[in-house]
């Protein structure tokens, strides 16, 4: 009869021991994260004298949250974005799991060491999402969850892995970022599931204390978007106090306490808490709760918030997990700097412990000198028991033997893509793109596999960027089948947009940040889901700037996708200055892990589009950007050197050896350049006409060749060096593009030629193409004037 009681006692003892081990691991994470930053600032030699920095307080506020997730709740298939300033805690967790080295942690913020903020590319495969750009990592989890659904419903990826959650640990100040709410709305539209956002609600940002009752507004926004919203405000000690006589008064006092006062009292400690409480509670029955505690015990009680109580966190997470896949926001109340000497101080964001404070902290943590990096130093649990505990954590089981990064088979790309008939046709590169993609969309023959793996998306400009025919063939993706009402009613429409789980186009609202976050998530699908997705996103070229932060963020993670920006430049004509782009060619040159091109004709486009689908999949490849135009040009029937087109330039008319001048063009200015060249050649028969398809690839190749020569490879030559070699030393190179002239100005440094670059360097205005080209120096006369000036100064 006593067996059940004995079993209950055994289970209670086991649970108590389990919680104690978790508490010990929390201590270790607090120590390692604080020491890692201290070592970088005060122990390691500082060769340049610059502040190294770090965020000890921001790490401390989310220790319990991360411990609860990684040591108890998260499963191997879950994907987690850790708030930027908690990077050291994340690395400490991996250190305890045996997935991070001491040497890397000692090198925090040092060349070759771990990054200040978690980085997929530089910190290794244990990082699911780079999170250095505030707010973007949080929103990325929503789009990653959408892509997980997409690949599963298309029967792609790893069938042996169960669906995972996409979890973000967010700083409360990250919720000030507008892209968070754009992503929330888009997630609601697409019925995104299996997303958790855990807000480290310490109510302190870089410069200030967060306004009171902000959580109420946050909670309302999430609920309006269909999220479950759970507030984790009080730990078990406070909950027990509230259950006592007078506890309701204490709870009301805390609920009404301004954030700034709460922070100040936390920093001041138990005596300050007592004075404030007794002054306000007076002779109420809550006073008995306060009077029986000494100052240290009172401070511990008043700072026992839910975000620091690992048992409360685990119980809350488990309950939410059992309730299903509804997206959930947890608002976990915490104290910035919890457990550190500057806890609660409003200036603690970038605060660092002094050497004296660290010595006191070391003593309190029972860390012996020269044992700071020992994995289990200072803990009161035997090492073997801790190792077994960590081994048996759900997250302790590796997702794959290689780590968290999966791989996907390469999709075969035909040697040539189907190209529309060009002879005698007038066509724009945007139109050519739509035609080629639509033909791929037929999915016939050797195009079948390629078509099945392409996913397109656009921020409400699907039709106006010529994706319509592709969508008609492949459908719109939706987790639920939805009929095309116009089609069902037999109403005439060029768009046949039925929605189903098998659709291959994801339609977005007008929010360019969302476009690039989705492209980033889709471009990481091979590593995240084991599915090869070839994402293609279209957007108006000037509005690349509106999503630029998210574009750079996606490239920083080495996401692979094809960006098609169209229409572009002044060539938009009547659209006006606000829709005309000037700087995007320069962005294409400067952006890392993004190869940018601008073809003038459809035959060049076909080569580059085929190259993009291949290059996106190469280990040494990257994302690709095609800048296109709506200007129709008379198409050419010719044989092109595909390698030269991809390398960035090819001679339309090669120059004679020693020629004094050549004319180069990029994009839709081709007809004006060609007309100018015909007149130029009448005076200079040896002149050359150069088609520039990618100043980005030309410049990158030139830099690479220079580096190779400096490293001892004297034979290294860049494509642009070979291209310009026939021109005479000191020859003139006149260039023109519908973009900033600095895009070509660097070419003068290749072989010492004098470059006269033409292109708009200011906002345009409405008008027709002839008027605008004349006004901004892009027409044939302006090009000839530049050639004449160049020849006069030879």
Short mmCIF file of N, CA, C and O in Angstrom, two decimals, residues 329-371:
data_model
loop_
_atom_site.label_atom_id
_atom_site.label_comp_id
_atom_site.label_asym_id
_atom_site.label_seq_id
_atom_site.Cartn_x
_atom_site.Cartn_y
_atom_site.Cartn_z
N UNK A 329 3.54 34.04 -28.71
CA UNK A 329 4.47 35.02 -28.18
C UNK A 329 4.48 34.92 -26.66
O UNK A 329 3.43 34.99 -26.02
N UNK A 330 5.65 34.70 -26.09
CA UNK A 330 5.82 34.67 -24.65
C UNK A 330 6.48 35.98 -24.23
O UNK A 330 7.56 36.32 -24.71
N UNK A 331 5.84 36.71 -23.34
CA UNK A 331 6.43 37.93 -22.79
C UNK A 331 6.99 37.58 -21.42
O UNK A 331 6.24 37.47 -20.43
N UNK A 332 8.29 37.34 -21.39
CA UNK A 332 8.95 36.88 -20.17
C UNK A 332 9.59 38.06 -19.45
O UNK A 332 10.56 38.65 -19.94
N UNK A 333 9.05 38.41 -18.29
CA UNK A 333 9.59 39.53 -17.51
C UNK A 333 10.96 39.14 -16.94
O UNK A 333 11.12 38.08 -16.32
N UNK A 334 11.93 40.02 -17.16
CA UNK A 334 13.29 39.78 -16.68
C UNK A 334 13.89 41.07 -16.15
O UNK A 334 13.28 42.14 -16.26
N UNK A 335 15.07 40.95 -15.61
CA UNK A 335 15.83 42.10 -15.13
C UNK A 335 17.15 42.13 -15.88
O UNK A 335 17.88 41.14 -15.91
N UNK A 336 17.45 43.24 -16.50
CA UNK A 336 18.69 43.36 -17.25
C UNK A 336 19.86 43.36 -16.28
O UNK A 336 19.93 44.16 -15.36
N UNK A 337 20.78 42.43 -16.52
CA UNK A 337 21.94 42.32 -15.64
C UNK A 337 21.69 41.45 -14.42
O UNK A 337 22.45 41.51 -13.45
N UNK A 338 20.64 40.63 -14.43
CA UNK A 338 20.30 39.81 -13.27
C UNK A 338 21.50 38.99 -12.81
O UNK A 338 22.13 38.29 -13.59
N UNK A 339 21.82 39.10 -11.52
CA UNK A 339 22.93 38.36 -10.95
C UNK A 339 24.26 39.08 -11.04
O UNK A 339 25.27 38.57 -10.54
N UNK A 340 24.28 40.25 -11.68
CA UNK A 340 25.52 41.02 -11.83
C UNK A 340 25.43 42.30 -10.99
O UNK A 340 24.33 42.73 -10.62
N UNK A 341 26.55 42.93 -10.69
CA UNK A 341 26.52 44.08 -9.77
C UNK A 341 25.77 45.29 -10.29
O UNK A 341 25.39 46.15 -9.50
N UNK A 342 25.55 45.37 -11.60
CA UNK A 342 24.80 46.53 -12.12
C UNK A 342 23.39 46.14 -12.57
O UNK A 342 22.80 46.81 -13.42
N UNK A 343 22.84 45.09 -12.00
CA UNK A 343 21.48 44.67 -12.36
C UNK A 343 20.49 45.82 -12.15
O UNK A 343 20.46 46.45 -11.08
N UNK A 344 19.69 46.10 -13.17
CA UNK A 344 18.65 47.12 -13.06
C UNK A 344 19.09 48.53 -13.38
O UNK A 344 18.24 49.39 -13.64
N UNK A 345 20.41 48.81 -13.38
CA UNK A 345 20.84 50.19 -13.63
C UNK A 345 20.56 50.56 -15.08
O UNK A 345 20.82 49.79 -16.00
N UNK A 346 20.03 51.75 -15.28
CA UNK A 346 19.59 52.13 -16.63
C UNK A 346 20.75 52.31 -17.60
O UNK A 346 20.54 52.34 -18.81
N UNK A 347 21.98 52.39 -17.10
CA UNK A 347 23.14 52.56 -17.97
C UNK A 347 23.90 51.25 -18.19
O UNK A 347 25.04 51.26 -18.64
N UNK A 348 23.26 50.13 -17.90
CA UNK A 348 24.03 48.88 -17.90
C UNK A 348 24.11 48.20 -19.26
O UNK A 348 24.72 47.15 -19.40
N UNK A 349 23.51 48.78 -20.29
CA UNK A 349 23.43 48.08 -21.58
C UNK A 349 24.80 47.64 -22.08
O UNK A 349 25.01 46.49 -22.43
N UNK A 350 25.73 48.56 -22.13
CA UNK A 350 27.09 48.24 -22.57
C UNK A 350 28.06 48.25 -21.39
O UNK A 350 29.28 48.26 -21.58
N UNK A 351 27.51 48.22 -20.18
CA UNK A 351 28.36 48.24 -19.00
C UNK A 351 29.17 46.96 -18.85
O UNK A 351 28.71 45.87 -19.18
N UNK A 352 30.38 47.11 -18.35
CA UNK A 352 31.27 45.97 -18.13
C UNK A 352 31.70 45.95 -16.68
O UNK A 352 31.97 47.01 -16.08
N UNK A 353 31.77 44.78 -16.11
CA UNK A 353 32.29 44.67 -14.75
C UNK A 353 33.75 45.10 -14.70
O UNK A 353 34.53 44.78 -15.61
N UNK A 354 34.10 45.83 -13.65
CA UNK A 354 35.50 46.17 -13.44
C UNK A 354 36.25 44.92 -12.99
O UNK A 354 35.65 43.89 -12.66
N UNK A 355 37.56 45.02 -12.96
CA UNK A 355 38.35 43.87 -12.50
C UNK A 355 38.02 43.53 -11.05
O UNK A 355 37.97 42.36 -10.67
N UNK A 356 37.78 44.56 -10.24
CA UNK A 356 37.43 44.32 -8.84
C UNK A 356 36.08 43.63 -8.73
O UNK A 356 35.91 42.70 -7.93
N UNK A 357 35.11 44.09 -9.50
CA UNK A 357 33.80 43.46 -9.49
C UNK A 357 33.87 42.02 -9.98
O UNK A 357 33.21 41.13 -9.44
N UNK A 358 34.70 41.78 -10.97
CA UNK A 358 34.83 40.42 -11.48
C UNK A 358 35.45 39.50 -10.43
O UNK A 358 35.05 38.33 -10.31
N UNK A 359 36.36 40.00 -9.66
CA UNK A 359 36.96 39.17 -8.60
C UNK A 359 35.91 38.79 -7.55
O UNK A 359 35.88 37.66 -7.07
N UNK A 360 35.06 39.75 -7.20
CA UNK A 360 33.97 39.44 -6.27
C UNK A 360 33.00 38.44 -6.89
O UNK A 360 32.52 37.52 -6.22
N UNK A 361 32.71 38.63 -8.16
CA UNK A 361 31.82 37.72 -8.87
C UNK A 361 32.43 36.32 -8.93
O UNK A 361 31.75 35.31 -8.72
N UNK A 362 33.73 36.24 -9.19
CA UNK A 362 34.43 34.96 -9.24
C UNK A 362 34.31 34.23 -7.90
O UNK A 362 34.02 33.04 -7.85
N UNK A 363 34.51 34.99 -6.84
CA UNK A 363 34.43 34.40 -5.50
C UNK A 363 33.03 33.84 -5.24
O UNK A 363 32.87 32.73 -4.71
N UNK A 364 32.00 34.62 -5.63
CA UNK A 364 30.64 34.17 -5.42
C UNK A 364 30.28 32.95 -6.27
O UNK A 364 29.42 32.15 -5.89
N UNK A 365 30.96 32.79 -7.39
CA UNK A 365 30.72 31.65 -8.27
C UNK A 365 31.62 30.45 -7.96
O UNK A 365 31.53 29.42 -8.64
N UNK A 366 32.50 30.61 -6.97
CA UNK A 366 33.41 29.52 -6.58
C UNK A 366 34.33 29.09 -7.73
O UNK A 366 34.59 27.89 -7.93
N UNK A 367 34.82 30.07 -8.47
CA UNK A 367 35.72 29.79 -9.59
C UNK A 367 37.16 30.06 -9.15
O UNK A 367 37.49 31.18 -8.75
N UNK A 368 37.99 29.05 -9.22
CA UNK A 368 39.40 29.22 -8.85
C UNK A 368 40.16 29.94 -9.96
O UNK A 368 39.84 29.75 -11.14
N UNK A 369 41.15 30.75 -9.59
CA UNK A 369 42.00 31.37 -10.62
C UNK A 369 42.61 30.30 -11.52
O UNK A 369 42.96 29.20 -11.07
N UNK A 370 42.70 30.62 -12.81
CA UNK A 370 43.23 29.72 -13.85
C UNK A 370 42.30 28.55 -14.15
O UNK A 370 42.68 27.62 -14.87
N UNK A 371 41.08 28.56 -13.62
CA UNK A 371 40.10 27.53 -13.95
C UNK A 371 38.83 28.16 -14.52
O UNK A 371 37.78 27.54 -14.52
#
